[in-house]
C-alpha cells in the first residue's frame, strides 16, 4: 500500500470503528463508565491493528494502534461543548479531536513512508 492511500484508510477505519462498530448501549454508557469506554476503544483500535500489520515495520504494529487508542479513550472521556445551542457542535468537536489525534499518530509512525 502506498503512502497516498494512508489517509483514506485511516479515515475509513475511524468511521468504521467510531460509528459502525459502536453499538448503542456502549455509546450511551462510555462517558460515565470507563469499562464501556475501554471496550469501545479496544473494538475501535482493532482495525487499526490490522492496518499496522499490513503496513509492516519493526515497531508500528503495536505503536500505531496504541497511539490511536489512548487519545481516543481520553477524547471520549469528556462531553465536548455540553449544552451548546447547536446540537451538532459536540459531535463535530469530538470528531475533529479524533482526526487530529489520528493525524499525529500516522505522522509519528508513518511520516517517512514513500
PDB file of C-alpha atoms in Angstrom:
ATOM      1  CA  UNK A   1       0.000   0.000   0.000  1.00  0.00           C
ATOM      2  CA  UNK A   2       1.365   3.390  -0.946  1.00  0.00           C
ATOM      3  CA  UNK A   3       1.521   6.388   1.346  1.00  0.00           C
ATOM      4  CA  UNK A   4      -1.022   8.207  -0.814  1.00  0.00           C
ATOM      5  CA  UNK A   5      -3.783   5.818   0.352  1.00  0.00           C
ATOM      6  CA  UNK A   6      -2.938   6.003   4.061  1.00  0.00           C
ATOM      7  CA  UNK A   7      -5.209   8.999   4.850  1.00  0.00           C
ATOM      8  CA  UNK A   8      -8.128   7.303   3.114  1.00  0.00           C
ATOM      9  CA  UNK A   9      -7.569   4.097   5.077  1.00  0.00           C
ATOM     10  CA  UNK A  10      -7.264   5.965   8.359  1.00  0.00           C
ATOM     11  CA  UNK A  11     -10.462   7.985   7.875  1.00  0.00           C
ATOM     12  CA  UNK A  12     -12.333   4.875   6.690  1.00  0.00           C
ATOM     13  CA  UNK A  13     -11.203   2.861   9.714  1.00  0.00           C
ATOM     14  CA  UNK A  14     -12.100   5.742  12.024  1.00  0.00           C
ATOM     15  CA  UNK A  15     -15.638   5.877  10.631  1.00  0.00           C
ATOM     16  CA  UNK A  16     -15.916   2.089  10.857  1.00  0.00           C
ATOM     17  CA  UNK A  17     -14.728   1.952  14.467  1.00  0.00           C
ATOM     18  CA  UNK A  18     -16.443   5.054  15.811  1.00  0.00           C
ATOM     19  CA  UNK A  19     -19.834   4.590  14.143  1.00  0.00           C
ATOM     20  CA  UNK A  20     -20.395   1.153  12.596  1.00  0.00           C
ATOM     21  CA  UNK A  21     -18.718  -0.963  15.305  1.00  0.00           C
ATOM     22  CA  UNK A  22     -20.032   1.092  18.251  1.00  0.00           C
ATOM     23  CA  UNK A  23     -23.381  -0.226  19.365  1.00  0.00           C
ATOM     24  CA  UNK A  24     -25.974   1.961  21.070  1.00  0.00           C
ATOM     25  CA  UNK A  25     -25.524   0.769  24.658  1.00  0.00           C
ATOM     26  CA  UNK A  26     -21.766   1.406  24.513  1.00  0.00           C
ATOM     27  CA  UNK A  27     -22.314   4.859  23.013  1.00  0.00           C
ATOM     28  CA  UNK A  28     -24.702   5.682  25.864  1.00  0.00           C
ATOM     29  CA  UNK A  29     -22.500   4.286  28.645  1.00  0.00           C
ATOM     30  CA  UNK A  30     -18.954   5.184  27.571  1.00  0.00           C
ATOM     31  CA  UNK A  31     -18.878   8.697  29.003  1.00  0.00           C
ATOM     32  CA  UNK A  32     -19.645   7.628  32.564  1.00  0.00           C
ATOM     33  CA  UNK A  33     -18.257   4.083  32.577  1.00  0.00           C
ATOM     34  CA  UNK A  34     -14.549   3.532  31.950  1.00  0.00           C
ATOM     35  CA  UNK A  35     -15.173  -0.167  31.200  1.00  0.00           C
ATOM     36  CA  UNK A  36     -17.652   0.644  28.422  1.00  0.00           C
ATOM     37  CA  UNK A  37     -15.258   3.281  27.076  1.00  0.00           C
ATOM     38  CA  UNK A  38     -12.363   0.798  27.180  1.00  0.00           C
ATOM     39  CA  UNK A  39     -14.421  -1.826  25.343  1.00  0.00           C
ATOM     40  CA  UNK A  40     -15.331   0.751  22.689  1.00  0.00           C
ATOM     41  CA  UNK A  41     -11.677   1.760  22.257  1.00  0.00           C
ATOM     42  CA  UNK A  42     -10.463  -1.846  22.000  1.00  0.00           C
ATOM     43  CA  UNK A  43     -13.058  -2.543  19.290  1.00  0.00           C
ATOM     44  CA  UNK A  44     -12.227   0.807  17.650  1.00  0.00           C
ATOM     45  CA  UNK A  45      -8.463   0.138  17.603  1.00  0.00           C
ATOM     46  CA  UNK A  46      -8.682  -3.428  16.239  1.00  0.00           C
ATOM     47  CA  UNK A  47      -8.970  -2.389  12.565  1.00  0.00           C
ATOM     48  CA  UNK A  48      -6.002  -0.046  13.063  1.00  0.00           C
ATOM     49  CA  UNK A  49      -4.004  -3.056  14.292  1.00  0.00           C
ATOM     50  CA  UNK A  50      -4.803  -4.846  11.043  1.00  0.00           C
ATOM     51  CA  UNK A  51      -3.695  -1.781   9.062  1.00  0.00           C
ATOM     52  CA  UNK A  52      -0.459  -1.542  11.042  1.00  0.00           C
ATOM     53  CA  UNK A  53       0.304  -5.216  10.370  1.00  0.00           C
ATOM     54  CA  UNK A  54      -0.393  -4.711   6.663  1.00  0.00           C
ATOM     55  CA  UNK A  55       1.955  -1.734   6.548  1.00  0.00           C
ATOM     56  CA  UNK A  56       4.708  -3.606   8.372  1.00  0.00           C
ATOM     57  CA  UNK A  57       7.644  -2.028  10.128  1.00  0.00           C
ATOM     58  CA  UNK A  58       9.554  -3.007  13.213  1.00  0.00           C
ATOM     59  CA  UNK A  59       7.555  -1.173  15.876  1.00  0.00           C
ATOM     60  CA  UNK A  60       4.413   0.178  14.195  1.00  0.00           C
ATOM     61  CA  UNK A  61       2.256  -2.974  14.574  1.00  0.00           C
ATOM     62  CA  UNK A  62       1.809  -2.190  18.267  1.00  0.00           C
ATOM     63  CA  UNK A  63       2.711   1.518  18.410  1.00  0.00           C
ATOM     64  CA  UNK A  64       0.204   2.785  15.850  1.00  0.00           C
ATOM     65  CA  UNK A  65      -2.869   1.145  17.443  1.00  0.00           C
ATOM     66  CA  UNK A  66      -1.683   2.331  20.864  1.00  0.00           C
ATOM     67  CA  UNK A  67      -1.192   5.896  19.603  1.00  0.00           C
ATOM     68  CA  UNK A  68      -4.695   5.684  18.133  1.00  0.00           C
ATOM     69  CA  UNK A  69      -6.356   4.116  21.188  1.00  0.00           C
ATOM     70  CA  UNK A  70      -5.033   6.268  24.045  1.00  0.00           C
ATOM     71  CA  UNK A  71      -6.119   9.674  22.698  1.00  0.00           C
ATOM     72  CA  UNK A  72      -9.430   8.167  21.580  1.00  0.00           C
ATOM     73  CA  UNK A  73     -10.082   6.936  25.131  1.00  0.00           C
ATOM     74  CA  UNK A  74      -9.181  10.366  26.541  1.00  0.00           C
ATOM     75  CA  UNK A  75     -11.297  12.264  23.994  1.00  0.00           C
ATOM     76  CA  UNK A  76     -14.288  10.034  24.716  1.00  0.00           C
ATOM     77  CA  UNK A  77     -13.872  10.739  28.453  1.00  0.00           C
ATOM     78  CA  UNK A  78     -15.274  14.246  28.041  1.00  0.00           C
ATOM     79  CA  UNK A  79     -18.575  15.659  26.810  1.00  0.00           C
ATOM     80  CA  UNK A  80     -17.398  18.453  24.498  1.00  0.00           C
ATOM     81  CA  UNK A  81     -19.430  21.704  24.466  1.00  0.00           C
ATOM     82  CA  UNK A  82     -22.250  20.435  26.692  1.00  0.00           C
ATOM     83  CA  UNK A  83     -25.463  22.381  26.450  1.00  0.00           C
ATOM     84  CA  UNK A  84     -24.388  24.221  23.322  1.00  0.00           C
ATOM     85  CA  UNK A  85     -27.425  25.538  21.398  1.00  0.00           C
ATOM     86  CA  UNK A  86     -26.190  23.990  18.139  1.00  0.00           C
ATOM     87  CA  UNK A  87     -26.708  20.241  18.685  1.00  0.00           C
ATOM     88  CA  UNK A  88     -24.051  19.144  16.171  1.00  0.00           C
ATOM     89  CA  UNK A  89     -21.220  21.111  17.773  1.00  0.00           C
ATOM     90  CA  UNK A  90     -20.317  18.480  20.424  1.00  0.00           C
ATOM     91  CA  UNK A  91     -20.135  15.770  17.752  1.00  0.00           C
ATOM     92  CA  UNK A  92     -18.058  17.916  15.400  1.00  0.00           C
ATOM     93  CA  UNK A  93     -15.615  18.910  18.148  1.00  0.00           C
ATOM     94  CA  UNK A  94     -15.285  15.252  19.182  1.00  0.00           C
ATOM     95  CA  UNK A  95     -14.635  14.156  15.590  1.00  0.00           C
ATOM     96  CA  UNK A  96     -12.161  16.988  14.962  1.00  0.00           C
ATOM     97  CA  UNK A  97     -10.180  15.942  18.044  1.00  0.00           C
ATOM     98  CA  UNK A  98     -10.173  12.312  16.884  1.00  0.00           C
ATOM     99  CA  UNK A  99      -8.943  13.291  13.411  1.00  0.00           C
ATOM    100  CA  UNK A 100      -6.181  15.475  14.878  1.00  0.00           C
ATOM    101  CA  UNK A 101      -5.023  12.587  17.062  1.00  0.00           C
ATOM    102  CA  UNK A 102      -5.118  10.186  14.106  1.00  0.00           C
ATOM    103  CA  UNK A 103      -3.074  12.608  12.011  1.00  0.00           C
ATOM    104  CA  UNK A 104      -0.418  12.868  14.716  1.00  0.00           C
ATOM    105  CA  UNK A 105      -0.295   9.075  15.221  1.00  0.00           C
ATOM    106  CA  UNK A 106       0.079   8.486  11.474  1.00  0.00           C
ATOM    107  CA  UNK A 107       2.799  11.126  11.196  1.00  0.00           C
ATOM    108  CA  UNK A 108       4.735   9.670  14.131  1.00  0.00           C
ATOM    109  CA  UNK A 109       4.533   6.115  12.849  1.00  0.00           C
ATOM    110  CA  UNK A 110       4.440   6.545   9.079  1.00  0.00           C
ATOM    111  CA  UNK A 111       5.558  10.074   8.324  1.00  0.00           C
ATOM    112  CA  UNK A 112       8.582   8.805   6.432  1.00  0.00           C
ATOM    113  CA  UNK A 113       6.662   6.461   4.122  1.00  0.00           C
ATOM    114  CA  UNK A 114       7.435   6.878   0.459  1.00  0.00           C
TER     115      UNK A 114
END
